Amino acid sequence: MTRKDNYMKIGVFDSGLGGLILLKAIVKKLPQYDYIYLGDTQRVPYGNRSQTTIYEFTREAVDFLFKKNCQLIIVACNTASAVALRRIQREYLPKYYSNRRVLGVIIPTAETAAKFSPVGVLATESTVNSGAFVRELKKLNPKVTVYQQSAPLLVPLVENNAIKWAKPILKDYLSPLLKRKVKGIILGCTHYPLLKSQIKNLAPEVKIISQDEVIPAKLADYLKRHPEMGRQLSRNGRRELYVTDLTENIQVKAKSWFGEAKLRLAKLGQR
Ligand code: DGL
């Protein structure tokens, strides 16, 4: 049952459970605000789907979060940020919620990573194919050299609580980047921070750029630069967590990261 409330929240959306790590980091930095999380656990992974499907899924998620009174939405999913965000901002937002905002994770991550060259990008197939990281990195530093590596097996490992099997797969994905002597590697997917320590062990000389360490400060900075947005957000320290499928793995993760905050079921696609 949905209940009408007057809170104006920050929404965080991801295709699955990975975005919870980002939410946890954001909440740590900015605990005062009210947050609502949506993980599309029923339809994860997005990373190997068509652009049309990724846009549709993202639009439905954004729609859900706006109806739950989000004033600001962070699209934590890199795939959705890379493939669908611009269209959401240009077409959907002016039509339905012109005084609200949807932000992505690609640009703030590129801002942190552009000083490393050559830089590697580890991401899903769709994010790599979109060229979004390359485009944003080159806008910030036209001389930067970027090498991309898609890593389609990592999201299923994380979603299935099977990261103990990740090492040989990670070795394989990292090897072409390490051969190019990259100075930094962007973990360009919400799920990869869960593999951060394994990645650091395999690439000890390389700066690992992980969004849970980047986005909270960028959001704080955004709210400072947009005080009119900050004023509209309610501050009661509330957290609501929604998923489209109550999988066992996400229940365990949500409990360990957010204590007793109850996971609720979301139905998407109802306009
Ligand atoms: N959450 C997505 C991202 O950050 C990856 C997972 C997926 O493929 O759905 O790119």
GROMACS .gro file of C-alpha atoms and ligand atoms in nm:
model
  281
    1MET     CA    1   0.000   0.000   0.000
    2THR     CA    2   0.135   0.341  -0.084
    3ARG     CA    3   0.087   0.617   0.166
    4LYS     CA    4   0.087   0.986   0.077
    5ASP     CA    5   0.360   1.178   0.255
    6ASN     CA    6   0.511   1.523   0.244
    7TYR     CA    7   0.873   1.420   0.242
    8MET     CA    8   1.076   1.534  -0.058
    9LYS     CA    9   1.334   1.264  -0.096
   10ILE     CA   10   1.653   1.177  -0.280
   11GLY     CA   11   1.595   0.872  -0.497
   12VAL     CA   12   1.873   0.629  -0.587
   13PHE     CA   13   1.809   0.387  -0.869
   14ASP     CA   14   2.007   0.083  -0.982
   15SER     CA   15   1.937  -0.222  -1.192
   16GLY     CA   16   2.006  -0.443  -0.891
   17LEU     CA   17   2.170  -0.451  -0.553
   18GLY     CA   18   2.498  -0.276  -0.644
   19GLY     CA   19   2.350   0.069  -0.596
   20LEU     CA   20   2.292  -0.008  -0.229
   21ILE     CA   21   2.668   0.028  -0.178
   22LEU     CA   22   2.650   0.374  -0.329
   23LEU     CA   23   2.343   0.461  -0.121
   24LYS     CA   24   2.528   0.349   0.192
   25ALA     CA   25   2.820   0.577   0.107
   26ILE     CA   26   2.589   0.871   0.026
   27VAL     CA   27   2.393   0.825   0.350
   28LYS     CA   28   2.718   0.822   0.545
   29LYS     CA   29   2.818   1.158   0.395
   30LEU     CA   30   2.471   1.319   0.398
   31PRO     CA   31   2.271   1.138   0.669
   32GLN     CA   32   2.018   1.415   0.727
   33TYR     CA   33   1.818   1.367   0.406
   34ASP     CA   34   1.535   1.122   0.334
   35TYR     CA   35   1.626   0.854   0.082
   36ILE     CA   36   1.441   0.602  -0.126
   37TYR     CA   37   1.618   0.323  -0.311
   38LEU     CA   38   1.490   0.127  -0.607
   39GLY     CA   39   1.669  -0.183  -0.736
   40ASP     CA   40   1.520  -0.354  -1.039
   41THR     CA   41   1.623  -0.699  -0.914
   42GLN     CA   42   1.362  -0.868  -1.128
   43ARG     CA   43   1.517  -0.747  -1.455
   44VAL     CA   44   1.888  -0.722  -1.371
   45PRO     CA   45   2.123  -0.732  -1.561
   46TYR     CA   46   2.064  -0.430  -1.783
   47GLY     CA   47   2.419  -0.435  -1.917
   48ASN     CA   48   2.358  -0.658  -2.217
   49ARG     CA   49   2.017  -0.521  -2.322
   50SER     CA   50   1.925  -0.295  -2.614
   51GLN     CA   51   1.923   0.084  -2.582
   52THR     CA   52   1.544   0.090  -2.624
   53THR     CA   53   1.491  -0.153  -2.338
   54ILE     CA   54   1.738   0.022  -2.107
   55TYR     CA   55   1.559   0.353  -2.175
   56GLU     CA   56   1.215   0.202  -2.106
   57PHE     CA   57   1.328   0.036  -1.781
   58THR     CA   58   1.500   0.356  -1.665
   59ARG     CA   59   1.196   0.570  -1.747
   60GLU     CA   60   0.974   0.335  -1.549
   61ALA     CA   61   1.211   0.348  -1.252
   62VAL     CA   62   1.235   0.726  -1.259
   63ASP     CA   63   0.858   0.747  -1.287
   64PHE     CA   64   0.817   0.525  -0.980
   65LEU     CA   65   1.059   0.734  -0.775
   66PHE     CA   66   0.900   1.065  -0.873
   67LYS     CA   67   0.559   0.931  -0.774
   68LYS     CA   68   0.713   0.848  -0.435
   69ASN     CA   69   0.800   1.217  -0.391
   70CYS     CA   70   1.161   1.228  -0.501
   71GLN     CA   71   1.280   1.577  -0.575
   72LEU     CA   72   1.615   1.453  -0.699
   73ILE     CA   73   1.708   1.116  -0.845
   74ILE     CA   74   2.057   0.972  -0.877
   75VAL     CA   75   2.073   0.714  -1.153
   76ALA     CA   76   2.342   0.505  -0.983
   77CYS     CA   77   2.340   0.247  -1.262
   78ASN     CA   78   2.620   0.329  -1.507
   79THR     CA   79   2.446   0.143  -1.788
   80ALA     CA   80   2.130   0.350  -1.744
   81SER     CA   81   2.334   0.670  -1.698
   82ALA     CA   82   2.531   0.598  -2.016
   83VAL     CA   83   2.242   0.490  -2.235
   84ALA     CA   84   1.923   0.656  -2.106
   85LEU     CA   85   2.002   0.961  -1.893
   86ARG     CA   86   2.032   1.225  -2.166
   87ARG     CA   87   1.697   1.127  -2.314
   88ILE     CA   88   1.535   1.125  -1.969
   89GLN     CA   89   1.671   1.476  -1.907
   90ARG     CA   90   1.575   1.613  -2.248
   91GLU     CA   91   1.241   1.445  -2.319
   92TYR     CA   92   1.085   1.298  -2.007
   93LEU     CA   93   1.177   1.556  -1.744
   94PRO     CA   94   1.052   1.874  -1.919
   95LYS     CA   95   0.726   1.697  -2.002
   96TYR     CA   96   0.638   1.544  -1.664
   97TYR     CA   97   0.852   1.689  -1.382
   98SER     CA   98   1.018   2.007  -1.503
   99ASN     CA   99   1.107   2.130  -1.152
  100ARG     CA  100   1.278   1.806  -1.046
  101ARG     CA  101   1.621   1.670  -1.137
  102VAL     CA  102   1.779   1.343  -1.248
  103LEU     CA  103   2.156   1.309  -1.221
  104GLY     CA  104   2.387   1.031  -1.339
  105VAL     CA  105   2.723   0.892  -1.233
  106ILE     CA  106   2.930   0.906  -1.552
  107ILE     CA  107   3.027   1.276  -1.550
  108PRO     CA  108   3.124   1.300  -1.180
  109THR     CA  109   3.332   0.983  -1.216
  110ALA     CA  110   3.502   1.117  -1.530
  111GLU     CA  111   3.581   1.442  -1.345
  112THR     CA  112   3.775   1.240  -1.089
  113ALA     CA  113   3.943   1.011  -1.341
  114ALA     CA  114   4.042   1.249  -1.622
  115LYS     CA  115   4.380   1.330  -1.467
  116PHE     CA  116   4.495   0.969  -1.505
  117SER     CA  117   4.625   0.881  -1.849
  118PRO     CA  118   4.615   0.622  -1.981
  119VAL     CA  119   4.301   0.533  -1.793
  120GLY     CA  120   4.105   0.209  -1.808
  121VAL     CA  121   3.729   0.169  -1.789
  122LEU     CA  122   3.583  -0.157  -1.660
  123ALA     CA  123   3.208  -0.161  -1.730
  124THR     CA  124   2.918  -0.352  -1.877
  125GLU     CA  125   2.895  -0.416  -2.250
  126SER     CA  126   2.628  -0.148  -2.301
  127THR     CA  127   2.825   0.115  -2.111
  128VAL     CA  128   3.138   0.035  -2.312
  129ASN     CA  129   2.948   0.040  -2.642
  130SER     CA  130   2.781   0.372  -2.557
  131GLY     CA  131   3.124   0.538  -2.543
  132ALA     CA  132   2.991   0.762  -2.263
  133PHE     CA  133   3.300   0.741  -2.041
  134VAL     CA  134   3.534   0.805  -2.335
  135ARG     CA  135   3.326   1.105  -2.446
  136GLU     CA  136   3.313   1.264  -2.100
  137LEU     CA  137   3.680   1.194  -2.021
  138LYS     CA  138   3.788   1.351  -2.350
  139LYS     CA  139   3.571   1.659  -2.290
  140LEU     CA  140   3.755   1.712  -1.962
  141ASN     CA  141   4.103   1.618  -2.088
  142PRO     CA  142   4.134   1.603  -2.468
  143LYS     CA  143   4.475   1.435  -2.434
  144VAL     CA  144   4.358   1.146  -2.219
  145THR     CA  145   4.403   0.794  -2.356
  146VAL     CA  146   4.120   0.560  -2.261
  147TYR     CA  147   4.109   0.181  -2.283
  148GLN     CA  148   3.776   0.012  -2.219
  149GLN     CA  149   3.709  -0.344  -2.109
  150SER     CA  150   3.363  -0.493  -2.083
  151ALA     CA  151   3.313  -0.740  -1.799
  152PRO     CA  152   2.982  -0.919  -1.853
  153LEU     CA  153   3.039  -1.196  -1.597
  154LEU     CA  154   3.091  -0.975  -1.294
  155VAL     CA  155   2.733  -0.856  -1.234
  156PRO     CA  156   2.588  -1.210  -1.225
  157LEU     CA  157   2.864  -1.310  -0.979
  158VAL     CA  158   2.773  -1.024  -0.746
  159GLU     CA  159   2.397  -1.069  -0.784
  160ASN     CA  160   2.436  -1.440  -0.703
  161ASN     CA  161   2.658  -1.387  -0.399
  162ALA     CA  162   2.942  -1.570  -0.574
  163ILE     CA  163   3.233  -1.324  -0.568
  164LYS     CA  164   3.463  -1.584  -0.418
  165TRP     CA  165   3.483  -1.726  -0.771
  166ALA     CA  166   3.577  -1.392  -0.928
  167LYS     CA  167   3.958  -1.399  -0.921
  168PRO     CA  168   4.040  -1.582  -1.249
  169ILE     CA  169   3.768  -1.386  -1.430
  170LEU     CA  170   3.896  -1.055  -1.294
  171LYS     CA  171   4.251  -1.150  -1.397
  172ASP     CA  172   4.131  -1.206  -1.749
  173TYR     CA  173   3.940  -0.876  -1.767
  174LEU     CA  174   4.219  -0.671  -1.608
  175SER     CA  175   4.504  -0.816  -1.812
  176PRO     CA  176   4.449  -0.608  -2.134
  177LEU     CA  177   4.428  -0.289  -1.924
  178LEU     CA  178   4.739  -0.373  -1.723
  179LYS     CA  179   4.930  -0.456  -2.044
  180ARG     CA  180   4.852  -0.098  -2.158
  181LYS     CA  181   5.004   0.029  -1.834
  182VAL     CA  182   4.697   0.223  -1.727
  183LYS     CA  183   4.750   0.459  -1.431
  184GLY     CA  184   4.390   0.446  -1.317
  185ILE     CA  185   4.094   0.211  -1.361
  186ILE     CA  186   3.735   0.333  -1.336
  187LEU     CA  187   3.503   0.079  -1.177
  188GLY     CA  188   3.224   0.179  -1.414
  189CYS     CA  189   2.944  -0.032  -1.270
  190THR     CA  190   2.761  -0.014  -0.939
  191HIS     CA  191   2.836  -0.376  -0.864
  192TYR     CA  192   3.215  -0.355  -0.889
  193PRO     CA  193   3.288  -0.183  -0.554
  194LEU     CA  194   3.204  -0.523  -0.402
  195LEU     CA  195   3.505  -0.656  -0.592
  196LYS     CA  196   3.728  -0.361  -0.507
  197SER     CA  197   3.967  -0.538  -0.271
  198GLN     CA  198   4.017  -0.824  -0.518
  199ILE     CA  199   4.079  -0.573  -0.799
  200LYS     CA  200   4.325  -0.378  -0.583
  201ASN     CA  201   4.516  -0.699  -0.508
  202LEU     CA  202   4.542  -0.777  -0.879
  203ALA     CA  203   4.641  -0.421  -0.974
  204PRO     CA  204   4.831  -0.283  -0.674
  205GLU     CA  205   5.013  -0.011  -0.870
  206VAL     CA  206   4.699   0.135  -1.025
  207LYS     CA  207   4.462   0.399  -0.882
  208ILE     CA  208   4.120   0.234  -0.855
  209ILE     CA  209   3.844   0.490  -0.904
  210SER     CA  210   3.539   0.359  -0.724
  211GLN     CA  211   3.209   0.545  -0.729
  212ASP     CA  212   3.131   0.485  -0.362
  213GLU     CA  213   3.434   0.707  -0.293
  214VAL     CA  214   3.348   0.966  -0.560
  215ILE     CA  215   2.974   1.027  -0.579
  216PRO     CA  216   2.891   1.124  -0.216
  217ALA     CA  217   3.128   1.424  -0.225
  218LYS     CA  218   3.002   1.519  -0.573
  219LEU     CA  219   2.643   1.511  -0.450
  220ALA     CA  220   2.731   1.724  -0.148
  221ASP     CA  221   2.897   1.970  -0.385
  222TYR     CA  222   2.594   1.971  -0.617
  223LEU     CA  223   2.362   2.050  -0.325
  224LYS     CA  224   2.592   2.333  -0.217
  225ARG     CA  225   2.586   2.477  -0.569
  226HIS     CA  226   2.206   2.436  -0.592
  227PRO     CA  227   2.073   2.562  -0.259
  228GLU     CA  228   1.722   2.585  -0.404
  229MET     CA  229   1.731   2.205  -0.442
  230GLY     CA  230   1.872   2.153  -0.093
  231ARG     CA  231   1.593   2.369   0.054
  232GLN     CA  232   1.325   2.151  -0.102
  233LEU     CA  233   1.463   1.824   0.034
  234SER     CA  234   1.319   1.702   0.363
  235ARG     CA  235   1.556   1.607   0.643
  236ASN     CA  236   1.427   1.334   0.872
  237GLY     CA  237   1.693   1.069   0.813
  238ARG     CA  238   1.439   0.825   0.666
  239ARG     CA  239   1.540   0.536   0.436
  240GLU     CA  240   1.297   0.340   0.220
  241LEU     CA  241   1.420   0.046   0.015
  242TYR     CA  242   1.227  -0.093  -0.282
  243VAL     CA  243   1.311  -0.382  -0.516
  244THR     CA  244   1.116  -0.540  -0.800
  245ASP     CA  245   1.196  -0.892  -0.676
  246LEU     CA  246   1.267  -0.983  -0.314
  247THR     CA  247   1.565  -1.208  -0.380
  248GLU     CA  248   1.739  -1.373  -0.087
  249ASN     CA  249   2.073  -1.211  -0.169
  250ILE     CA  250   1.935  -0.857  -0.162
  251GLN     CA  251   1.750  -0.926   0.162
  252VAL     CA  252   2.074  -1.038   0.325
  253LYS     CA  253   2.271  -0.741   0.186
  254ALA     CA  254   2.005  -0.485   0.276
  255LYS     CA  255   1.989  -0.618   0.630
  256SER     CA  256   2.364  -0.609   0.678
  257TRP     CA  257   2.401  -0.259   0.528
  258PHE     CA  258   2.081  -0.091   0.647
  259GLY     CA  259   1.988  -0.283   0.960
  260GLU     CA  260   1.621  -0.341   0.992
  261ALA     CA  261   1.512  -0.102   0.711
  262LYS     CA  262   1.239  -0.308   0.550
  263LEU     CA  263   1.265  -0.409   0.183
  264ARG     CA  264   0.942  -0.351  -0.006
  265LEU     CA  265   0.822  -0.472  -0.339
  266ALA     CA  266   0.787  -0.216  -0.621
  267LYS     CA  267   0.570  -0.256  -0.929
  268LEU     CA  268   0.707  -0.071  -1.229
  269GLY     CA  269   0.549   0.027  -1.556
  270GLN     CA  270   0.221   0.168  -1.426
  271ARG     CA  271   0.183   0.524  -1.547
  272DGL     N1  272   2.410  -0.149  -1.239
  272DGL     C1  273   2.470  -0.161  -1.368
  272DGL     C2  274   2.576  -0.059  -1.392
  272DGL     O1  275   2.615   0.017  -1.304
  272DGL     C3  276   2.527  -0.295  -1.396
  272DGL     C4  277   2.439  -0.410  -1.376
  272DGL     C5  278   2.357  -0.451  -1.494
  272DGL     O2  279   2.410  -0.498  -1.594
  272DGL     O3  280   2.239  -0.434  -1.479
  272DGL     O4  281   2.622  -0.053  -1.502
   0.00000   0.00000   0.00000
